[in-house]
PDB file of C-alpha atoms in Angstrom:
ATOM      1  CA  UNK A  15     -28.943 -23.421   7.148  1.00  0.00           C
ATOM      2  CA  UNK A  16     -26.386 -21.470   9.151  1.00  0.00           C
ATOM      3  CA  UNK A  17     -26.826 -21.757  12.904  1.00  0.00           C
ATOM      4  CA  UNK A  18     -26.642 -18.396  14.628  1.00  0.00           C
ATOM      5  CA  UNK A  19     -27.173 -17.242  18.199  1.00  0.00           C
ATOM      6  CA  UNK A  20     -30.533 -15.739  17.258  1.00  0.00           C
ATOM      7  CA  UNK A  21     -31.599 -19.061  15.635  1.00  0.00           C
ATOM      8  CA  UNK A  22     -30.699 -20.939  18.823  1.00  0.00           C
ATOM      9  CA  UNK A  23     -32.550 -18.473  21.031  1.00  0.00           C
ATOM     10  CA  UNK A  24     -35.603 -18.603  18.742  1.00  0.00           C
ATOM     11  CA  UNK A  25     -35.572 -22.423  18.754  1.00  0.00           C
ATOM     12  CA  UNK A  26     -35.357 -22.575  22.555  1.00  0.00           C
ATOM     13  CA  UNK A  27     -38.185 -20.022  22.857  1.00  0.00           C
ATOM     14  CA  UNK A  28     -40.304 -22.193  20.533  1.00  0.00           C
ATOM     15  CA  UNK A  29     -39.555 -25.239  22.694  1.00  0.00           C
ATOM     16  CA  UNK A  30     -40.531 -23.295  25.813  1.00  0.00           C
ATOM     17  CA  UNK A  31     -43.797 -22.234  24.190  1.00  0.00           C
ATOM     18  CA  UNK A  32     -44.535 -25.875  23.302  1.00  0.00           C
ATOM     19  CA  UNK A  33     -43.632 -26.958  26.839  1.00  0.00           C
ATOM     20  CA  UNK A  34     -45.908 -24.284  28.317  1.00  0.00           C
ATOM     21  CA  UNK A  35     -48.761 -25.509  26.113  1.00  0.00           C
ATOM     22  CA  UNK A  36     -48.149 -29.141  27.073  1.00  0.00           C
ATOM     23  CA  UNK A  37     -48.026 -28.278  30.788  1.00  0.00           C
ATOM     24  CA  UNK A  38     -51.228 -26.239  30.452  1.00  0.00           C
ATOM     25  CA  UNK A  39     -52.966 -29.216  28.852  1.00  0.00           C
ATOM     26  CA  UNK A  40     -51.745 -31.524  31.635  1.00  0.00           C
ATOM     27  CA  UNK A  41     -52.961 -29.090  34.320  1.00  0.00           C
ATOM     28  CA  UNK A  42     -56.315 -28.720  32.522  1.00  0.00           C
ATOM     29  CA  UNK A  43     -56.889 -32.468  32.995  1.00  0.00           C
ATOM     30  CA  UNK A  44     -57.045 -31.839  36.719  1.00  0.00           C
ATOM     31  CA  UNK A  45     -55.015 -32.792  39.760  1.00  0.00           C
ATOM     32  CA  UNK A  46     -56.586 -36.252  40.052  1.00  0.00           C
ATOM     33  CA  UNK A  47     -55.111 -37.335  36.706  1.00  0.00           C
ATOM     34  CA  UNK A  48     -51.603 -36.279  37.721  1.00  0.00           C
ATOM     35  CA  UNK A  49     -51.251 -37.672  41.186  1.00  0.00           C
ATOM     36  CA  UNK A  50     -48.935 -36.150  43.793  1.00  0.00           C
ATOM     37  CA  UNK A  51     -45.709 -37.149  42.034  1.00  0.00           C
ATOM     38  CA  UNK A  52     -46.999 -35.968  38.642  1.00  0.00           C
ATOM     39  CA  UNK A  53     -47.932 -32.570  40.087  1.00  0.00           C
ATOM     40  CA  UNK A  54     -44.444 -32.216  41.605  1.00  0.00           C
ATOM     41  CA  UNK A  55     -42.865 -33.140  38.268  1.00  0.00           C
ATOM     42  CA  UNK A  56     -45.013 -30.580  36.429  1.00  0.00           C
ATOM     43  CA  UNK A  57     -44.093 -27.916  39.024  1.00  0.00           C
ATOM     44  CA  UNK A  58     -40.399 -28.754  38.644  1.00  0.00           C
ATOM     45  CA  UNK A  59     -40.647 -28.594  34.850  1.00  0.00           C
ATOM     46  CA  UNK A  60     -42.455 -25.234  35.034  1.00  0.00           C
ATOM     47  CA  UNK A  61     -39.792 -23.863  37.402  1.00  0.00           C
ATOM     48  CA  UNK A  62     -36.983 -25.051  35.111  1.00  0.00           C
ATOM     49  CA  UNK A  63     -38.756 -23.580  32.084  1.00  0.00           C
ATOM     50  CA  UNK A  64     -39.144 -20.215  33.823  1.00  0.00           C
ATOM     51  CA  UNK A  65     -35.443 -20.193  34.825  1.00  0.00           C
ATOM     52  CA  UNK A  66     -34.475 -21.099  31.269  1.00  0.00           C
ATOM     53  CA  UNK A  67     -36.685 -18.331  29.896  1.00  0.00           C
ATOM     54  CA  UNK A  68     -35.054 -15.817  32.287  1.00  0.00           C
ATOM     55  CA  UNK A  69     -31.592 -17.052  31.319  1.00  0.00           C
ATOM     56  CA  UNK A  70     -32.447 -16.635  27.630  1.00  0.00           C
ATOM     57  CA  UNK A  71     -33.711 -13.098  28.224  1.00  0.00           C
ATOM     58  CA  UNK A  72     -30.474 -12.288  30.048  1.00  0.00           C
ATOM     59  CA  UNK A  73     -28.498 -13.874  27.226  1.00  0.00           C
ATOM     60  CA  UNK A  74     -30.373 -11.709  24.705  1.00  0.00           C
ATOM     61  CA  UNK A  75     -29.559  -8.598  26.745  1.00  0.00           C
ATOM     62  CA  UNK A  76     -25.915  -9.680  26.967  1.00  0.00           C
ATOM     63  CA  UNK A  77     -25.801 -10.144  23.191  1.00  0.00           C
ATOM     64  CA  UNK A  78     -27.313  -6.704  22.670  1.00  0.00           C
ATOM     65  CA  UNK A  79     -24.817  -5.153  25.089  1.00  0.00           C
ATOM     66  CA  UNK A  80     -21.894  -6.933  23.429  1.00  0.00           C
ATOM     67  CA  UNK A  81     -23.085  -5.937  19.961  1.00  0.00           C
ATOM     68  CA  UNK A  82     -23.482  -2.316  21.064  1.00  0.00           C
ATOM     69  CA  UNK A  83     -19.970  -2.399  22.551  1.00  0.00           C
ATOM     70  CA  UNK A  84     -18.505  -3.927  19.400  1.00  0.00           C
ATOM     71  CA  UNK A  85     -20.372  -1.414  17.271  1.00  0.00           C
ATOM     72  CA  UNK A  86     -18.924   1.445  19.327  1.00  0.00           C
ATOM     73  CA  UNK A  87     -15.420  -0.023  18.992  1.00  0.00           C
ATOM     74  CA  UNK A  88     -15.874  -0.364  15.229  1.00  0.00           C
ATOM     75  CA  UNK A  89     -16.990   3.279  15.060  1.00  0.00           C
ATOM     76  CA  UNK A  90     -13.975   4.394  17.114  1.00  0.00           C
ATOM     77  CA  UNK A  91     -11.630   2.317  14.963  1.00  0.00           C
ATOM     78  CA  UNK A  92     -13.194   3.693  11.791  1.00  0.00           C
ATOM     79  CA  UNK A  93     -12.770   7.251  13.062  1.00  0.00           C
ATOM     80  CA  UNK A  94      -9.127   6.524  13.912  1.00  0.00           C
ATOM     81  CA  UNK A  95      -8.535   5.018  10.457  1.00  0.00           C
ATOM     82  CA  UNK A  96     -10.043   8.147   8.878  1.00  0.00           C
ATOM     83  CA  UNK A  97      -7.737  10.316  11.027  1.00  0.00           C
ATOM     84  CA  UNK A  98      -4.719   8.224  10.053  1.00  0.00           C
ATOM     85  CA  UNK A  99      -5.720   8.347   6.405  1.00  0.00           C
ATOM     86  CA  UNK A 100      -6.061  12.141   6.571  1.00  0.00           C
ATOM     87  CA  UNK A 101      -2.674  12.395   8.263  1.00  0.00           C
ATOM     88  CA  UNK A 102      -1.090  10.102   5.687  1.00  0.00           C
ATOM     89  CA  UNK A 103      -2.644  12.139   2.874  1.00  0.00           C
ATOM     90  CA  UNK A 104      -1.313  15.394   4.342  1.00  0.00           C
ATOM     91  CA  UNK A 105       2.104  13.807   4.822  1.00  0.00           C
ATOM     92  CA  UNK A 106       2.139  12.588   1.217  1.00  0.00           C
ATOM     93  CA  UNK A 107       1.180  16.077   0.001  1.00  0.00           C
ATOM     94  CA  UNK A 108       4.026  17.567   2.020  1.00  0.00           C
ATOM     95  CA  UNK A 109       6.472  14.948   0.752  1.00  0.00           C
ATOM     96  CA  UNK A 110       5.344  15.499  -2.831  1.00  0.00           C
ATOM     97  CA  UNK A 111       5.914  19.249  -2.462  1.00  0.00           C
ATOM     98  CA  UNK A 112       9.386  18.634  -1.017  1.00  0.00           C
ATOM     99  CA  UNK A 113      10.238  16.246  -3.849  1.00  0.00           C
ATOM    100  CA  UNK A 114       9.121  18.875  -6.368  1.00  0.00           C
ATOM    101  CA  UNK A 115      11.277  21.501  -4.624  1.00  0.00           C
ATOM    102  CA  UNK A 116      14.270  19.146  -4.646  1.00  0.00           C
ATOM    103  CA  UNK A 117      13.677  18.278  -8.305  1.00  0.00           C
ATOM    104  CA  UNK A 118      13.543  21.992  -9.204  1.00  0.00           C
ATOM    105  CA  UNK A 119      16.728  22.571  -7.217  1.00  0.00           C
ATOM    106  CA  UNK A 120      18.415  19.680  -9.052  1.00  0.00           C
ATOM    107  CA  UNK A 121      17.373  21.093 -12.437  1.00  0.00           C
ATOM    108  CA  UNK A 122      18.540  24.603 -11.426  1.00  0.00           C
ATOM    109  CA  UNK A 123      21.861  23.143 -10.268  1.00  0.00           C
ATOM    110  CA  UNK A 124      22.284  21.318 -13.573  1.00  0.00           C
ATOM    111  CA  UNK A 125      21.557  24.548 -15.444  1.00  0.00           C
ATOM    112  CA  UNK A 126      24.098  26.414 -13.286  1.00  0.00           C
ATOM    113  CA  UNK A 127      26.711  23.716 -13.923  1.00  0.00           C
ATOM    114  CA  UNK A 128      26.118  23.945 -17.685  1.00  0.00           C
ATOM    115  CA  UNK A 129      26.410  27.733 -17.505  1.00  0.00           C
ATOM    116  CA  UNK A 130      29.662  27.421 -15.557  1.00  0.00           C
ATOM    117  CA  UNK A 131      30.978  24.875 -18.048  1.00  0.00           C
ATOM    118  CA  UNK A 132      30.078  27.252 -20.893  1.00  0.00           C
ATOM    119  CA  UNK A 133      31.802  30.136 -19.065  1.00  0.00           C
ATOM    120  CA  UNK A 134      34.918  28.005 -18.482  1.00  0.00           C
ATOM    121  CA  UNK A 135      34.975  27.041 -22.164  1.00  0.00           C
ATOM    122  CA  UNK A 136      34.577  30.690 -23.177  1.00  0.00           C
ATOM    123  CA  UNK A 137      37.423  31.688 -20.821  1.00  0.00           C
ATOM    124  CA  UNK A 138      39.688  28.949 -22.191  1.00  0.00           C
ATOM    125  CA  UNK A 139      38.983  30.024 -25.736  1.00  0.00           C
ATOM    126  CA  UNK A 140      39.671  33.659 -24.789  1.00  0.00           C
ATOM    127  CA  UNK A 141      42.918  32.672 -23.037  1.00  0.00           C
ATOM    128  CA  UNK A 142      43.970  30.492 -25.952  1.00  0.00           C
ATOM    129  CA  UNK A 143      43.256  33.368 -28.367  1.00  0.00           C
ATOM    130  CA  UNK A 144      45.332  35.733 -26.206  1.00  0.00           C
ATOM    131  CA  UNK A 145      48.281  33.364 -26.135  1.00  0.00           C
ATOM    132  CA  UNK A 146      48.239  33.002 -29.874  1.00  0.00           C
ATOM    133  CA  UNK A 147      48.464  36.722 -30.399  1.00  0.00           C
TER     134      UNK A 147
END
């Protein structure tokens, strides 16, 4: 069984409930059965139990506050991740468009170079034909 904070708190609360029941039974027997020292011990135990119960309640509130704070931070972080993802997606779209533009420009340049090469070849052939005449 995995020990968690809530398991510990629940176990301590169970112990306090058992202690309360035991102290109630002792008190029900009457002051004469306890004696002066016994009554002081029971009072001290009850006081310690009440302080422990208060401390546990405060601990539970602290846990709830911490969990709420962590939950808010997770939500903020998630929102930031979504923003960053959206930005990255937009950036990738822009980069993809630029790559496509550059690729088209490269292909157009290659076509222009081929056309120029063809024109140069045609001019050479025309010049060669003129010289032969």
